[in-house]
Amino acid sequence: MKDYIKVDEWKIIEEGFDPHYNKISESIFSLGNGRMGQRANFEEAYSGDTLQGNYVAGVYYPDKTRVGWWKNGYPEYFAKVLNAANWIGIDITIEGEQLDLAQCTTQQFSRELNMKEGYLKRTFTATTKNGKQVAVESTRFCSMADDETGAIRYALTPLNFSGEVTITPYIDGDVKNKDANYDEKFWDEVKKGTSTNGAFVQLRTKKTGFEVATGMLVSILQNNQPIDAGFKPVEKEKYVALQTTLQVKANEPVTIYKFAANLSSQNHPADQLEEVLNDTLQRIAAKGFDTMLAEQAAAWAEKWKHNDIIIEGDASAQQGIRFNIFQLNQTYTGEDDRLNIGPKGFTGEKYGGSTYWDTEAYCVPFYLATADQKVTRNLLLYRYKQLGKAIENAASLGFNNGAALYPMVTMDGTECHNEWEITFEEIHRNGAIAYAIFNYVRYTADDAYLADYGLEVLIAISRFWSQRVNWSDDKQQYVMLGVTGPNEYENNINNNWYTSKLAVWCMKYTLEVVKQVKANEPDKYNALATKINFSIDSETAKWSNIVEQMYYPYSEKLGVFLQQDGYLDKEQILVKDLPAADRPINQKWSWDRILRSCYIKQADVLQGIYFFEDEYDLETIRRNFDFYEPRTVHESSLSPCVHAILAAKLGDEARAYEFYLRTSRLDLDDYNNDTEDGCHTTSMAGTWMSVVEGFGGMRVKDGKLSFQPFLPAKWNSFSFHVGFRGALLNIKVSKEGVQITNHSEAEIVVIVHGKEQLVKANADVILEA
Ligand code: BGC
């Protein structure tokens, strides 16, 4: 845990340069716009410890799988988002010495991420080894308004000398992924070029053949007057630069404007990339930095209008929640249904930038409430389009008749994960995908989605579950053997309650949707049944049979659902009784010891109770919560939020707040000591859920939004926005009571503390405490 980030409601601020924190800050201060993103690396050279990272959404490389012992069924490769060309670089040489903060002494340093307007600003004063002191101020952003572009303003002022400064803005495509399995480089050069004030490199990924053209246009002002920089081109393999040496004067700033664009062959024909790049660069340079920055602020203002959460009375919590919302918006905008949300977004390489169940289980609720419904629809369509591959995946594992097993990790639908206990056994992800369809339809009432896409996915998933269970003669029930639940600290277990519950729920839901679509959209239903060879009678009979006769482990004595068969045989020492030196157990204990222990990595039974809470009375929820939470080590960032929501549901406000704190500033305070690898982007949606579903108690009940809010004791008030079926609501919870403001033309009935309230168009309702 660190606390070097200064508290501010709208900014993330680091003051003073501590190289030990550099990689953490590079993650925290990351920028992105859904289409591309980058870690907060320095523009000038830095020879200290750093993780360089620039990423272009959807551009990946299938890195050949590397495992100790090959298992049949393993995927051939792990698709990872690539470290792409660095477009921020500006080398500076001062009187022959490179400006490099690892070599200079730094008198002043600050980094500031302005979340309101979406830019990163850095200032420093540093002295080189030969005694030359400079002040630098750089501002840069990835444009939200024009998402293939970005810009930098880099102003350098000599403070104690006049002399020679060489400036070399560059584009460097000669980059590597740190997590490359075989230390290979993944890009080939297609072409490159320079002009009087511009340069570009076009690269092609090996194997996948994506092409990305990255270019820059540069202008320089000396003492605020534009100059003819007289750039000389420098070209190396996959690298282009423009170089100029200027005579600078003490206290007269040199300002470099670098306009950049990143264009991918996913969005433009490869043979036109150079031309489009050129046009794009001319267009943004003509617009100018200040106009681009103003557009950026406007684009962010629009985002904040729909998804800001305001917390009064706790600046640190305010900063935490805004940071989470900011990073989510930087990662995924929902513009493109080929893209998804990697667990680290654009802030690092870990997890390959690929899609996990995190999207459906954690991110969908955030986007449903804070963005146009097409954004979540696009996330669902992403999986719909990958259904063919999910069916192939299941077939390769021995399933048939169009059964689908969605991958644990993927870029393009192909499974990429290669630990057998997860690849083959952590199959609950299939259920999360079905649950997201249910959640989307429940929220939006877009029933047409079911007939057009949803049902096809649901049938394929139910086909999988119905083949994955087997009949136990001994139990005279269906069982599901050899699975891994969300708690990855248990592998190859039998009858994981959560997975079995979810599987049965999927089949039940599919049965309902079959009926509904057949009755309401018979033509679409018939076309689908023919397309996928759906034998309604025999298949639905089989599912109904499983639904009725599934076995779930349960402890009569404790009155709790058992995480799996045999869970109670484990030595039951609670987490609170574990020596601090043993935590986190995933770093301190051998794997077998973890597997044999009763410790739970993240919500497992409780994940199921969270999904299906309407099926359980409060006492059942309480018994399970009180049993499982004390055994949970929360070593996944996805864990605290589910516990915060359930604690809130149980009326345990203090604990709800405690769990919220563990998620809200997870990265800002480097809570898990791993932010240097990147931020926990998908769990940030969980933080949002802790506030809205936890403290706000928001649910959808019978087609209506329902709230059960309470105010955490430390706060004066909090408020959040939700969009629901055409209405745009702001819910403010304060000591005075609850205020619901409707910022739309759509009148709406909501439920607050169990009572219906009509909120007229452009009006509000105040419920006094
Ligand atoms: C969690 C998974 C999650 C993955 C990516 C793992 O540590 O256990 O549930 O999908 O991280 O966030």
Coordinates of C-alpha atoms in Angstrom, one line a residue, residues 235-669:
E235 CA 15.6 6.7 -40.4
K236 CA 16.4 3.3 -38.9
E237 CA 14.6 0.0 -39.0
K238 CA 10.9 0.7 -38.0
Y239 CA 12.0 4.1 -36.8
V240 CA 11.7 7.6 -38.2
A241 CA 12.7 10.9 -36.6
L242 CA 13.2 14.5 -37.4
Q243 CA 16.1 16.2 -35.9
T244 CA 17.1 19.8 -35.4
T245 CA 19.7 21.6 -33.3
L246 CA 18.7 25.0 -32.0
Q247 CA 20.6 27.8 -30.3
V248 CA 18.5 28.4 -27.2
K249 CA 18.6 31.3 -24.9
A250 CA 18.2 31.3 -21.1
N251 CA 14.5 31.8 -20.1
E252 CA 13.2 31.6 -23.6
P253 CA 11.0 28.5 -24.1
V254 CA 11.2 26.1 -27.0
T255 CA 7.8 24.6 -27.6
I256 CA 7.4 21.5 -29.6
Y257 CA 3.9 20.5 -30.9
K258 CA 3.7 16.9 -31.9
F259 CA 0.4 15.9 -33.6
A260 CA 0.1 12.1 -34.0
A261 CA -2.2 9.6 -35.5
N262 CA -2.5 5.8 -35.3
L263 CA -4.4 4.2 -38.1
S264 CA -5.2 0.5 -38.3
S265 CA -6.0 -1.7 -41.3
Q266 CA -9.0 -2.8 -39.2
N267 CA -10.6 0.5 -40.0
H268 CA -9.0 1.5 -43.3
P269 CA -7.8 -0.5 -46.3
A270 CA -4.1 -1.2 -45.8
D271 CA -3.0 0.3 -49.1
Q272 CA -4.7 3.6 -48.2
L273 CA -3.2 4.0 -44.7
E274 CA -0.4 6.3 -45.7
E275 CA -2.8 8.6 -47.6
V276 CA -5.4 8.7 -44.8
L277 CA -2.7 9.2 -42.2
N278 CA -1.4 12.2 -44.1
D279 CA -4.9 13.7 -44.4
T280 CA -5.6 13.0 -40.7
L281 CA -2.3 14.6 -39.6
Q282 CA -2.9 17.7 -41.8
R283 CA -6.4 18.0 -40.5
I284 CA -5.5 17.9 -36.8
A285 CA -2.4 20.1 -37.2
A286 CA -4.5 22.7 -39.0
K287 CA -7.0 22.6 -36.1
G288 CA -4.2 23.2 -33.6
F289 CA -3.4 21.9 -30.2
D290 CA -5.6 24.3 -28.2
T291 CA -8.7 23.5 -30.3
M292 CA -8.0 19.7 -30.0
L293 CA -7.6 20.2 -26.3
A294 CA -10.9 22.1 -26.1
E295 CA -12.6 19.3 -28.1
Q296 CA -11.2 16.8 -25.7
A297 CA -12.6 18.7 -22.7
A298 CA -16.0 18.9 -24.4
A299 CA -16.0 15.1 -25.2
W300 CA -15.1 14.4 -21.5
A301 CA -17.7 16.8 -20.3
E302 CA -20.3 14.8 -22.2
K303 CA -19.1 11.6 -20.7
W304 CA -19.1 13.0 -17.2
K305 CA -22.6 14.3 -17.7
H306 CA -23.8 10.7 -17.9
N307 CA -21.5 8.9 -15.5
D308 CA -20.0 11.1 -12.9
I309 CA -20.5 10.1 -9.3
I310 CA -20.2 13.0 -6.8
I311 CA -19.2 12.2 -3.2
E312 CA -19.4 15.1 -0.8
G313 CA -17.4 15.1 2.3
D314 CA -14.7 12.7 1.3
A315 CA -12.2 14.0 -1.3
S316 CA -10.2 10.8 -1.3
A317 CA -13.3 8.7 -2.1
Q318 CA -14.3 11.2 -4.7
Q319 CA -10.9 11.0 -6.4
G320 CA -11.0 7.2 -6.2
I321 CA -14.4 6.8 -7.9
R322 CA -13.7 9.3 -10.6
F323 CA -10.4 7.6 -11.3
N324 CA -12.3 4.3 -11.9
I325 CA -14.9 5.9 -14.1
F326 CA -12.2 7.8 -16.0
Q327 CA -10.2 4.6 -16.7
L328 CA -13.3 2.7 -17.8
N329 CA -14.2 5.4 -20.3
Q330 CA -10.7 5.5 -21.6
T331 CA -10.7 1.8 -22.2
Y332 CA -14.0 1.1 -23.9
T333 CA -16.4 3.5 -25.6
G334 CA -18.7 1.0 -27.2
E335 CA -18.2 2.5 -30.6
D336 CA -16.9 -0.7 -32.2
D337 CA -18.4 -4.2 -31.6
R338 CA -15.1 -5.8 -32.5
L339 CA -13.5 -4.5 -29.3
N340 CA -13.7 -5.4 -25.7
I341 CA -12.3 -4.6 -22.3
G342 CA -9.1 -6.3 -21.2
P343 CA -8.5 -6.6 -17.5
K344 CA -5.8 -4.0 -17.7
G345 CA -7.2 -1.9 -20.5
F346 CA -4.4 0.1 -22.2
T347 CA -2.4 0.3 -19.0
G348 CA -0.2 -2.8 -19.3
E349 CA 0.5 -6.1 -21.0
K350 CA -0.7 -8.5 -18.3
Y351 CA -3.7 -10.6 -19.2
G352 CA -2.9 -10.0 -22.9
G353 CA -5.4 -7.2 -23.3
S354 CA -7.9 -9.9 -24.0
T355 CA -11.6 -10.5 -23.1
Y356 CA -12.5 -12.4 -19.9
W357 CA -15.7 -13.1 -18.1
D358 CA -15.0 -9.8 -16.3
T359 CA -16.7 -8.0 -19.1
E360 CA -20.1 -9.7 -18.7
A361 CA -20.1 -10.1 -15.0
Y362 CA -18.6 -6.7 -14.0
C363 CA -18.5 -4.2 -16.8
V364 CA -21.9 -4.8 -18.3
P365 CA -23.8 -3.2 -15.3
F366 CA -21.6 -0.1 -15.6
Y367 CA -22.1 0.4 -19.3
L368 CA -25.8 -0.5 -19.1
A369 CA -26.5 2.4 -16.7
T370 CA -24.0 5.0 -17.9
A371 CA -24.0 4.7 -21.7
D372 CA -26.3 4.3 -24.5
Q373 CA -27.8 0.8 -24.7
K374 CA -26.0 0.2 -28.0
V375 CA -22.7 0.1 -26.0
T376 CA -23.8 -3.0 -24.0
R377 CA -25.4 -4.4 -27.1
N378 CA -22.0 -4.2 -28.8
L379 CA -20.5 -6.1 -26.0
L380 CA -23.1 -8.8 -26.4
L381 CA -22.7 -8.8 -30.2
Y382 CA -18.9 -9.3 -29.7
R383 CA -19.8 -12.7 -28.2
Y384 CA -22.5 -13.4 -30.7
K385 CA -20.0 -13.0 -33.5
Q386 CA -17.7 -15.4 -31.8
L387 CA -20.3 -18.1 -31.4
G388 CA -18.9 -20.1 -34.2
K389 CA -15.5 -20.3 -32.6
A390 CA -17.1 -21.2 -29.2
I391 CA -18.9 -24.1 -30.9
E392 CA -15.6 -25.1 -32.6
N393 CA -13.9 -24.9 -29.2
A394 CA -16.4 -27.1 -27.5
A395 CA -16.2 -29.6 -30.5
S396 CA -12.5 -29.8 -30.1
L397 CA -13.1 -30.8 -26.5
G398 CA -15.5 -33.6 -27.4
F399 CA -18.9 -31.8 -27.2
N400 CA -21.3 -32.0 -30.1
N401 CA -24.6 -30.8 -31.6
G402 CA -23.7 -27.1 -31.6
A403 CA -22.7 -26.9 -27.9
A404 CA -20.6 -23.8 -27.3
L405 CA -17.9 -23.2 -24.8
Y406 CA -16.8 -19.6 -24.9
P407 CA -13.1 -19.1 -24.2
M408 CA -11.7 -18.1 -20.8
V409 CA -9.5 -15.6 -22.6
T410 CA -9.8 -14.4 -26.1
M411 CA -9.2 -11.8 -28.7
D412 CA -11.0 -13.2 -31.7
G413 CA -13.1 -15.9 -30.2
T414 CA -10.3 -18.5 -30.1
E415 CA -9.4 -19.8 -26.7
C416 CA -6.0 -18.5 -25.5
H417 CA -5.7 -19.7 -22.0
N418 CA -3.4 -22.6 -21.3
E419 CA -3.7 -23.8 -17.8
W420 CA -5.8 -26.9 -17.9
E421 CA -7.6 -26.2 -14.7
I422 CA -8.8 -23.0 -16.1
T423 CA -9.0 -23.6 -19.8
F424 CA -11.0 -26.8 -19.5
E425 CA -12.6 -26.3 -16.1
E426 CA -13.3 -22.7 -15.3
I427 CA -16.4 -23.0 -17.5
H428 CA -18.6 -20.7 -15.4
R429 CA -17.6 -18.0 -17.9
N430 CA -20.2 -19.5 -20.3
G431 CA -22.9 -18.7 -17.8
A432 CA -21.7 -15.1 -17.3
I433 CA -22.3 -14.6 -21.0
A434 CA -25.8 -15.9 -20.8
Y435 CA -26.4 -13.8 -17.7
A436 CA -25.3 -10.7 -19.5
I437 CA -27.9 -11.3 -22.1
F438 CA -30.5 -11.7 -19.4
N439 CA -29.2 -8.6 -17.6
Y440 CA -29.3 -6.5 -20.8
V441 CA -32.8 -7.5 -21.7
R442 CA -34.0 -7.1 -18.1
Y443 CA -32.5 -3.6 -18.1
T444 CA -33.4 -2.4 -21.6
A445 CA -36.5 -4.4 -22.5
D446 CA -34.9 -4.9 -25.9
D447 CA -36.7 -8.3 -26.4
A448 CA -35.9 -8.1 -30.1
Y449 CA -32.3 -8.9 -29.2
L450 CA -33.3 -12.3 -28.0
A451 CA -35.0 -13.3 -31.3
D452 CA -32.2 -11.8 -33.4
Y453 CA -29.1 -13.0 -31.5
G454 CA -29.6 -13.9 -27.9
L455 CA -31.5 -17.1 -28.3
E456 CA -28.9 -18.6 -30.6
V457 CA -26.2 -18.0 -28.0
L458 CA -28.4 -19.3 -25.2
I459 CA -29.2 -22.5 -27.0
A460 CA -25.6 -23.2 -27.7
I461 CA -24.6 -22.6 -24.1
S462 CA -27.4 -24.7 -22.8
R463 CA -26.4 -27.5 -25.2
F464 CA -23.0 -27.3 -23.6
W465 CA -24.2 -27.5 -20.0
S466 CA -26.5 -30.4 -20.8
Q467 CA -23.6 -32.4 -22.1
R468 CA -21.2 -31.3 -19.3
V469 CA -23.3 -32.7 -16.5
N470 CA -23.7 -36.4 -16.0
W471 CA -26.2 -38.6 -14.3
S472 CA -24.9 -40.1 -11.0
D473 CA -26.4 -43.5 -10.3
D474 CA -25.3 -43.2 -6.8
K475 CA -27.0 -39.9 -6.1
Q476 CA -29.8 -40.4 -8.6
Q477 CA -29.2 -36.8 -9.6
Y478 CA -27.2 -34.9 -12.2
V479 CA -23.7 -33.8 -11.1
M480 CA -21.0 -31.7 -12.7
L481 CA -17.5 -33.0 -12.2
G482 CA -14.0 -31.6 -12.7
V483 CA -14.6 -27.8 -12.6
T484 CA -13.0 -24.7 -11.2
G485 CA -15.3 -22.0 -9.9
P486 CA -14.5 -18.3 -9.7
N487 CA -12.4 -19.2 -6.7
E488 CA -9.3 -20.3 -8.6
Y489 CA -7.7 -21.5 -5.3
E490 CA -9.7 -24.7 -5.9
N491 CA -9.2 -26.7 -9.0
N492 CA -10.8 -29.9 -10.5
I493 CA -13.5 -30.0 -7.9
N494 CA -16.8 -31.7 -8.1
N495 CA -20.1 -30.0 -8.0
N496 CA -19.1 -26.4 -7.6
W497 CA -22.3 -24.9 -6.3
Y498 CA -21.9 -21.7 -8.3
T499 CA -21.2 -23.4 -11.6
S500 CA -24.0 -25.9 -11.2
K501 CA -26.4 -23.2 -10.1
L502 CA -25.5 -21.0 -13.1
A503 CA -25.7 -23.9 -15.5
V504 CA -29.2 -24.8 -14.4
W505 CA -30.2 -21.2 -14.5
C506 CA -28.9 -20.9 -18.1
M507 CA -31.1 -23.9 -19.1
K508 CA -34.1 -22.5 -17.3
Y509 CA -33.7 -19.1 -18.9
T510 CA -33.1 -20.7 -22.3
L511 CA -36.4 -22.6 -21.9
E512 CA -38.2 -19.4 -21.2
V513 CA -36.7 -17.5 -24.1
V514 CA -37.4 -20.4 -26.5
K515 CA -41.0 -20.2 -25.5
Q516 CA -41.1 -16.4 -25.7
V517 CA -39.5 -16.2 -29.1
K518 CA -41.5 -19.0 -30.5
A519 CA -44.7 -17.3 -29.5
N520 CA -43.8 -13.7 -30.4
E521 CA -41.5 -14.1 -33.3
P522 CA -42.5 -17.5 -35.0
D523 CA -40.7 -16.7 -38.3
K524 CA -37.5 -15.8 -36.6
Y525 CA -37.8 -18.8 -34.3
N526 CA -38.4 -21.2 -37.2
A527 CA -35.5 -19.8 -39.2
L528 CA -33.2 -20.2 -36.2
A529 CA -34.4 -23.7 -35.4
T530 CA -33.6 -24.8 -38.9
K531 CA -30.3 -23.0 -39.0
I532 CA -29.0 -24.7 -35.8
N533 CA -30.9 -27.9 -36.2
F534 CA -32.8 -27.4 -32.9
S535 CA -34.9 -30.3 -31.8
I536 CA -37.2 -28.4 -29.5
D537 CA -38.9 -31.4 -27.9
S538 CA -36.0 -33.6 -27.1
E539 CA -33.6 -30.8 -26.2
T540 CA -35.9 -28.9 -24.0
A541 CA -37.1 -32.1 -22.3
K542 CA -33.5 -32.9 -21.6
W543 CA -32.8 -29.5 -20.1
S544 CA -36.0 -29.6 -18.0
N545 CA -35.0 -32.9 -16.7
I546 CA -31.6 -31.5 -15.6
V547 CA -33.2 -28.4 -14.1
E548 CA -35.3 -30.6 -12.0
Q549 CA -32.8 -33.2 -11.0
M550 CA -29.5 -31.3 -10.5
Y551 CA -27.5 -32.0 -7.4
Y552 CA -26.2 -29.0 -5.3
P553 CA -23.9 -29.5 -2.4
Y554 CA -25.5 -28.2 0.8
S555 CA -24.7 -28.3 4.5
E556 CA -27.9 -29.0 6.5
K557 CA -25.9 -28.4 9.7
L558 CA -24.8 -24.9 8.7
G559 CA -27.6 -24.1 6.4
V560 CA -25.2 -22.9 3.6
F561 CA -24.7 -23.9 0.0
L562 CA -21.4 -25.7 -0.1
Q563 CA -18.8 -24.3 -2.5
Q564 CA -18.1 -27.9 -3.6
D565 CA -18.3 -31.5 -2.5
G566 CA -16.0 -32.0 0.5
Y567 CA -15.4 -28.3 1.3
L568 CA -16.1 -28.9 4.9
D569 CA -13.4 -31.6 5.1
K570 CA -10.9 -28.8 4.9
E571 CA -9.3 -27.4 8.0
Q572 CA -11.4 -24.4 8.8
I573 CA -9.1 -21.7 10.1
L574 CA -10.5 -18.3 9.3
V575 CA -8.6 -15.6 7.4
K576 CA -8.4 -13.4 10.5
D577 CA -6.4 -16.2 12.3
L578 CA -3.8 -16.4 9.5
P579 CA -0.5 -14.8 10.4
A580 CA 0.0 -11.5 8.5
A581 CA 3.3 -12.9 7.2
D582 CA 1.4 -15.6 5.3
R583 CA -0.6 -13.0 3.3
P584 CA -1.1 -12.8 0.4
I585 CA -1.2 -16.5 0.3
N586 CA -0.6 -16.6 -3.5
Q587 CA 2.8 -15.1 -2.9
K588 CA 3.7 -16.9 0.3
W589 CA 2.3 -20.4 0.0
S590 CA 3.0 -23.3 -2.3
W591 CA 0.2 -24.0 -4.7
D592 CA -0.8 -27.4 -3.2
R593 CA -1.1 -25.8 0.2
I594 CA -3.4 -23.2 -1.2
L595 CA -5.5 -25.9 -2.9
R596 CA -5.8 -27.9 0.2
S597 CA -6.8 -24.9 2.3
C598 CA -10.3 -23.5 2.9
Y599 CA -9.2 -20.1 1.6
I600 CA -11.3 -18.5 -1.2
K601 CA -9.7 -16.2 -3.7
Q602 CA -12.9 -14.3 -4.7
A603 CA -16.6 -14.5 -4.4
D604 CA -17.8 -18.0 -5.5
V605 CA -21.0 -19.1 -3.7
L606 CA -21.5 -15.4 -3.0
Q607 CA -21.1 -14.6 -6.7
G608 CA -24.1 -16.8 -7.3
I609 CA -26.1 -15.3 -4.5
Y610 CA -25.3 -11.8 -6.0
F611 CA -26.5 -12.9 -9.4
F612 CA -29.7 -14.6 -8.2
E613 CA -30.4 -12.7 -4.9
D614 CA -34.1 -12.6 -5.6
E615 CA -34.3 -16.4 -5.1
Y616 CA -33.0 -16.2 -1.5
D617 CA -34.4 -14.7 1.6
L618 CA -32.2 -12.4 3.7
E619 CA -31.5 -15.1 6.3
T620 CA -30.1 -17.4 3.6
I621 CA -28.0 -14.6 2.2
R622 CA -26.7 -13.7 5.7
R623 CA -25.8 -17.3 6.6
N624 CA -23.8 -17.8 3.4
F625 CA -22.2 -14.4 3.7
D626 CA -21.2 -14.9 7.3
F627 CA -19.8 -18.3 6.5
Y628 CA -17.9 -17.5 3.3
E629 CA -16.6 -14.0 3.7
P630 CA -14.4 -14.9 6.8
R631 CA -12.8 -17.6 4.6
T632 CA -12.2 -15.2 1.6
V633 CA -8.7 -13.7 1.1
H634 CA -10.0 -11.3 -1.7
E635 CA -6.8 -11.9 -3.7
S636 CA -8.6 -11.0 -6.9
S637 CA -9.5 -7.4 -7.5
L638 CA -13.0 -8.6 -8.5
S639 CA -13.8 -9.8 -5.0
P640 CA -14.5 -6.9 -2.7
C641 CA -17.2 -5.3 -4.8
V642 CA -19.5 -8.4 -4.7
H643 CA -19.0 -8.5 -0.9
A644 CA -19.7 -4.7 -0.6
I645 CA -23.0 -5.1 -2.5
L646 CA -24.1 -8.1 -0.4
A647 CA -23.1 -6.4 2.9
A648 CA -25.1 -3.4 1.9
K649 CA -28.0 -5.7 1.0
L650 CA -27.7 -7.2 4.5
G651 CA -27.8 -3.7 6.1
D652 CA -24.2 -4.0 7.2
E653 CA -23.3 -0.5 6.2
A654 CA -19.9 -0.4 7.9
R655 CA -18.7 -3.6 6.2
A656 CA -20.1 -2.4 2.9
Y657 CA -18.0 0.7 3.2
E658 CA -14.9 -1.3 4.3
F659 CA -15.2 -3.5 1.1
Y660 CA -15.8 -0.4 -1.0
L661 CA -12.5 1.1 0.3
R662 CA -10.6 -1.9 -0.8
T663 CA -11.7 -1.5 -4.3
S664 CA -12.1 2.2 -4.8
R665 CA -8.4 3.2 -4.5
L666 CA -6.9 -0.2 -5.4
D667 CA -4.6 1.2 -8.0
L668 CA -4.2 4.8 -6.7
D669 CA -2.8 3.3 -3.4

